[in-house]
Coordinates of C-alpha atoms in Angstrom, one line a residue:
X1 CA -54.3 -26.1 28.6
X2 CA -51.0 -28.0 28.8
X3 CA -52.5 -30.7 26.6
X4 CA -53.4 -28.2 24.0
X5 CA -49.9 -26.7 23.9
X6 CA -48.3 -30.1 23.6
X7 CA -50.6 -31.2 20.9
X8 CA -50.0 -28.0 18.9
X9 CA -46.2 -28.4 19.3
X10 CA -46.4 -32.0 18.0
X11 CA -48.6 -30.9 15.1
X12 CA -46.1 -28.2 14.1
X13 CA -43.2 -30.5 14.4
X14 CA -45.0 -33.0 12.2
X15 CA -45.7 -30.5 9.5
X16 CA -42.2 -29.1 9.6
X17 CA -40.8 -32.6 9.3
X18 CA -43.0 -33.5 6.4
X19 CA -41.9 -30.3 4.6
X20 CA -38.3 -31.1 5.2
X21 CA -38.8 -34.5 3.8
X22 CA -40.1 -33.0 0.6
X23 CA -36.9 -30.9 0.1
X24 CA -34.7 -32.5 -2.6
X25 CA -31.0 -31.9 -2.2
X26 CA -29.4 -31.5 -5.6
X27 CA -25.9 -32.7 -6.0
X28 CA -23.5 -30.3 -7.9
X29 CA -22.9 -31.2 -11.5
X30 CA -19.4 -32.6 -12.1
X31 CA -17.2 -30.7 -14.5
X32 CA -15.7 -32.8 -17.3
X33 CA -12.1 -33.7 -16.9
X34 CA -10.0 -34.2 -20.1
X35 CA -7.1 -36.2 -18.5
X36 CA -6.6 -39.7 -19.9
X37 CA -5.6 -41.9 -22.9
X38 CA -7.7 -41.9 -26.0
X39 CA -7.8 -43.6 -29.4
X40 CA -9.9 -42.6 -32.4
X41 CA -10.6 -42.7 -36.1
X42 CA -10.6 -39.7 -38.5
X43 CA -11.4 -38.8 -42.2
X44 CA -10.9 -35.7 -44.1
X45 CA -10.1 -33.8 -47.4
X46 CA -6.7 -32.3 -48.3
X47 CA -5.4 -29.9 -50.9
X48 CA -2.1 -28.3 -51.5
X49 CA 0.8 -27.6 -53.9
X50 CA 3.8 -29.6 -55.0
X51 CA 6.2 -27.7 -57.4
X52 CA 8.7 -30.0 -59.2
X53 CA 11.8 -28.6 -60.9
X54 CA 14.4 -30.4 -62.9
X55 CA 17.7 -28.6 -63.3
X56 CA 20.3 -29.5 -65.9
X57 CA 22.9 -26.9 -66.9
X58 CA 21.3 -23.5 -67.5
X59 CA 17.7 -24.7 -68.1
X60 CA 14.9 -25.3 -65.7
X61 CA 11.9 -27.5 -66.5
X62 CA 9.2 -29.2 -64.4
X63 CA 5.6 -29.2 -63.4
X64 CA 3.4 -27.4 -60.9
X65 CA 0.9 -29.6 -59.0
X66 CA -2.0 -28.9 -56.9
X67 CA -2.7 -32.3 -55.4
X68 CA -6.0 -33.0 -53.6
X69 CA -8.0 -35.9 -52.3
X70 CA -9.3 -37.8 -49.3
X71 CA -7.5 -39.3 -46.4
X72 CA -8.6 -41.5 -43.4
X73 CA -6.9 -43.2 -40.5
X74 CA -6.4 -43.5 -36.8
X75 CA -5.0 -41.4 -34.0
X76 CA -4.1 -41.9 -30.3
X77 CA -2.8 -39.7 -27.5
X78 CA -2.7 -38.7 -23.9
X79 CA -4.1 -35.5 -22.3
X80 CA -3.5 -34.0 -18.9
X81 CA -5.7 -31.3 -17.5
X82 CA -4.1 -28.8 -15.1
X83 CA -5.8 -27.0 -12.3
X84 CA -6.1 -23.8 -14.4
X85 CA -8.1 -25.7 -17.1
X86 CA -5.1 -25.7 -19.5
X87 CA -4.9 -29.1 -21.2
X88 CA -1.5 -30.4 -22.3
X89 CA -1.1 -33.5 -24.5
X90 CA 0.8 -35.5 -27.1
X91 CA -0.7 -37.3 -30.0
X92 CA 0.2 -39.4 -33.1
X93 CA -1.8 -40.3 -36.2
X94 CA -1.3 -42.4 -39.3
X95 CA -3.5 -42.1 -42.4
X96 CA -4.1 -43.8 -45.8
X97 CA -4.3 -41.1 -48.4
X98 CA -5.3 -40.6 -52.0
X99 CA -3.9 -37.0 -52.5
X100 CA -2.9 -36.7 -56.1
X101 CA -2.7 -34.8 -59.3
X102 CA -2.4 -36.6 -62.7
X103 CA -1.7 -35.5 -66.2
X104 CA 0.1 -32.2 -65.5
X105 CA 2.0 -30.6 -68.4
X106 CA 5.8 -30.8 -68.2
X107 CA 7.2 -27.4 -69.1
X108 CA 10.5 -25.8 -70.0
X109 CA 10.3 -22.6 -67.9
X110 CA 13.1 -20.9 -69.9
X111 CA 11.0 -20.6 -73.1
X112 CA 7.6 -21.9 -72.1
X113 CA 7.8 -25.0 -74.3
X114 CA 5.4 -27.7 -73.2
X115 CA 6.7 -31.2 -73.5
X116 CA 4.4 -34.1 -74.5
X117 CA 5.3 -35.9 -71.3
X118 CA 2.8 -36.0 -68.5
X119 CA 3.8 -35.8 -64.8
X120 CA 1.9 -37.5 -62.0
X121 CA 2.3 -37.2 -58.2
X122 CA 0.5 -39.0 -55.4
X123 CA 0.7 -39.1 -51.6
X124 CA -0.3 -42.6 -50.5
X125 CA 0.0 -42.3 -46.8
X126 CA 1.0 -39.7 -44.1
X127 CA 1.3 -39.3 -40.4
X128 CA 2.3 -37.0 -37.6
X129 CA 3.5 -36.7 -34.0
X130 CA 2.3 -33.5 -32.4
X131 CA 2.1 -31.7 -29.1
X132 CA -1.3 -30.2 -28.1
X133 CA -2.3 -27.4 -25.8
X134 CA -6.0 -26.6 -25.2
X135 CA -8.3 -24.9 -22.8
X136 CA -11.1 -26.9 -21.1
X137 CA -14.5 -25.2 -21.2
X138 CA -16.4 -28.1 -19.5
X139 CA -17.1 -30.5 -22.4
X140 CA -15.6 -28.2 -25.1
X141 CA -11.9 -27.9 -25.6
X142 CA -10.4 -25.7 -28.4
X143 CA -6.8 -26.4 -29.0
X144 CA -3.6 -25.7 -31.0
X145 CA -1.3 -28.4 -32.1
X146 CA 2.0 -28.8 -33.9
X147 CA 4.9 -31.2 -34.6
X148 CA 6.6 -33.4 -37.1
X149 CA 4.9 -34.7 -40.3
X150 CA 5.9 -37.5 -42.6
X151 CA 4.5 -39.2 -45.7
X152 CA 5.2 -41.1 -48.8
X153 CA 5.1 -39.3 -52.2
X154 CA 5.2 -41.2 -55.6
X155 CA 6.3 -39.2 -58.7
X156 CA 6.0 -40.5 -62.2
X157 CA 6.8 -39.0 -65.7
X158 CA 5.0 -40.8 -68.5
X159 CA 5.1 -40.7 -72.3
X160 CA 1.4 -40.1 -73.3
X161 CA 1.9 -41.6 -76.7
X162 CA 2.3 -45.2 -75.4
X163 CA 1.9 -44.8 -71.7
X164 CA 5.5 -45.9 -71.0
X165 CA 7.2 -44.8 -67.9
X166 CA 10.1 -42.3 -68.4
X167 CA 10.8 -41.9 -64.7
X168 CA 9.2 -43.3 -61.5
X169 CA 10.3 -42.9 -58.0
X170 CA 8.9 -42.7 -54.5
X171 CA 10.3 -41.3 -51.3
X172 CA 9.3 -40.7 -47.6
X173 CA 9.3 -36.9 -46.9
X174 CA 9.6 -35.3 -43.5
X175 CA 8.6 -31.9 -42.3
X176 CA 6.4 -30.0 -39.8
X177 CA 2.8 -29.1 -39.2
X178 CA 0.6 -26.7 -37.3
X179 CA -3.1 -26.7 -36.8
X180 CA -6.2 -25.8 -34.6
X181 CA -9.3 -27.6 -33.7
X182 CA -12.0 -28.3 -31.1
X183 CA -12.9 -31.4 -29.2
X184 CA -16.4 -32.0 -27.7
X185 CA -17.1 -34.7 -25.1
X186 CA -20.5 -36.0 -26.3
X187 CA -20.4 -38.5 -23.4
X188 CA -17.8 -39.2 -20.7
X189 CA -16.0 -41.5 -23.1
X190 CA -16.9 -40.4 -26.7
X191 CA -15.1 -37.3 -28.0
X192 CA -16.0 -35.7 -31.3
X193 CA -13.4 -33.6 -33.2
X194 CA -13.1 -31.0 -36.0
X195 CA -9.6 -29.8 -37.1
X196 CA -7.7 -27.8 -39.7
X197 CA -4.1 -28.6 -40.3
X198 CA -1.3 -27.2 -42.5
X199 CA 1.7 -29.5 -43.2
X200 CA 5.0 -28.8 -44.9
X201 CA 6.7 -32.0 -45.9
X202 CA 9.9 -30.3 -47.1
X203 CA 11.5 -31.2 -50.4
X204 CA 13.0 -34.3 -52.0
X205 CA 15.7 -34.6 -54.8
X206 CA 15.2 -37.4 -57.3
X207 CA 18.4 -38.4 -59.2
X208 CA 18.7 -39.7 -62.7
X209 CA 15.7 -38.1 -64.4
X210 CA 16.0 -38.8 -68.1
X211 CA 19.1 -40.8 -67.1
X212 CA 21.3 -37.8 -66.2
X213 CA 19.3 -35.0 -64.5
X214 CA 18.3 -34.3 -60.9
X215 CA 14.8 -33.1 -60.0
X216 CA 13.5 -31.7 -56.8
X217 CA 9.9 -31.7 -55.6
X218 CA 8.3 -29.8 -52.6
X219 CA 5.0 -30.7 -50.9
X220 CA 2.7 -28.6 -48.8
X221 CA -0.9 -29.6 -47.8
X222 CA -3.9 -28.2 -46.1
X223 CA -6.6 -30.4 -44.7
X224 CA -9.9 -30.5 -42.8
X225 CA -10.5 -33.5 -40.6
X226 CA -13.4 -34.9 -38.6
X227 CA -12.8 -37.5 -35.9
X228 CA -14.3 -39.6 -33.1
X229 CA -12.4 -41.0 -30.2
X230 CA -12.9 -43.1 -27.1
X231 CA -11.3 -41.9 -23.9
X232 CA -10.4 -44.4 -21.3

């Protein structure tokens, strides 16, 4: 009888041990952490407005632009994720741009007279330094960003009869920006991005238009950007 009891106990222990061996212990899935340095490339499309006014005495003349075009460049930054999933960061970017509008009529706003001269404006590059604040939702991070914008604008006034240049000047303009976007960590290192940004580059006064007058141009742009970055 004792032998039977011992054999039964050993058999039960063996079965229990085999079942325990079949149990797979699953490790908890790690939540993505956004802290770190990253560098990336981006491309996008921009549109905006750039009113130009030339004042001399009691008359005002000028041209109204709505420049648009493509841009592309690079960005880099650093993010720090806090314990409450808020992500703080700083970022800078620089872009080559072809945001322009050519052949705009030059108008006397006092009487509506349209001059034969054609006005041209083009932003050739721009950049920004921004602060970012986001909220980590595992591998998704929606964010807001804002900071300082800068870029080069070239303005030309041409005589269409012979293509000669009446006035040509370029200047670096500085202003501010605000935007929103979302980052997605496709892998632990590759981060995809989609963003909207509004930039106000302020105004610039050009001296010596037609040899005697001063002109002022303002520039504001909207743009949509897509990017991909590598996080270290």
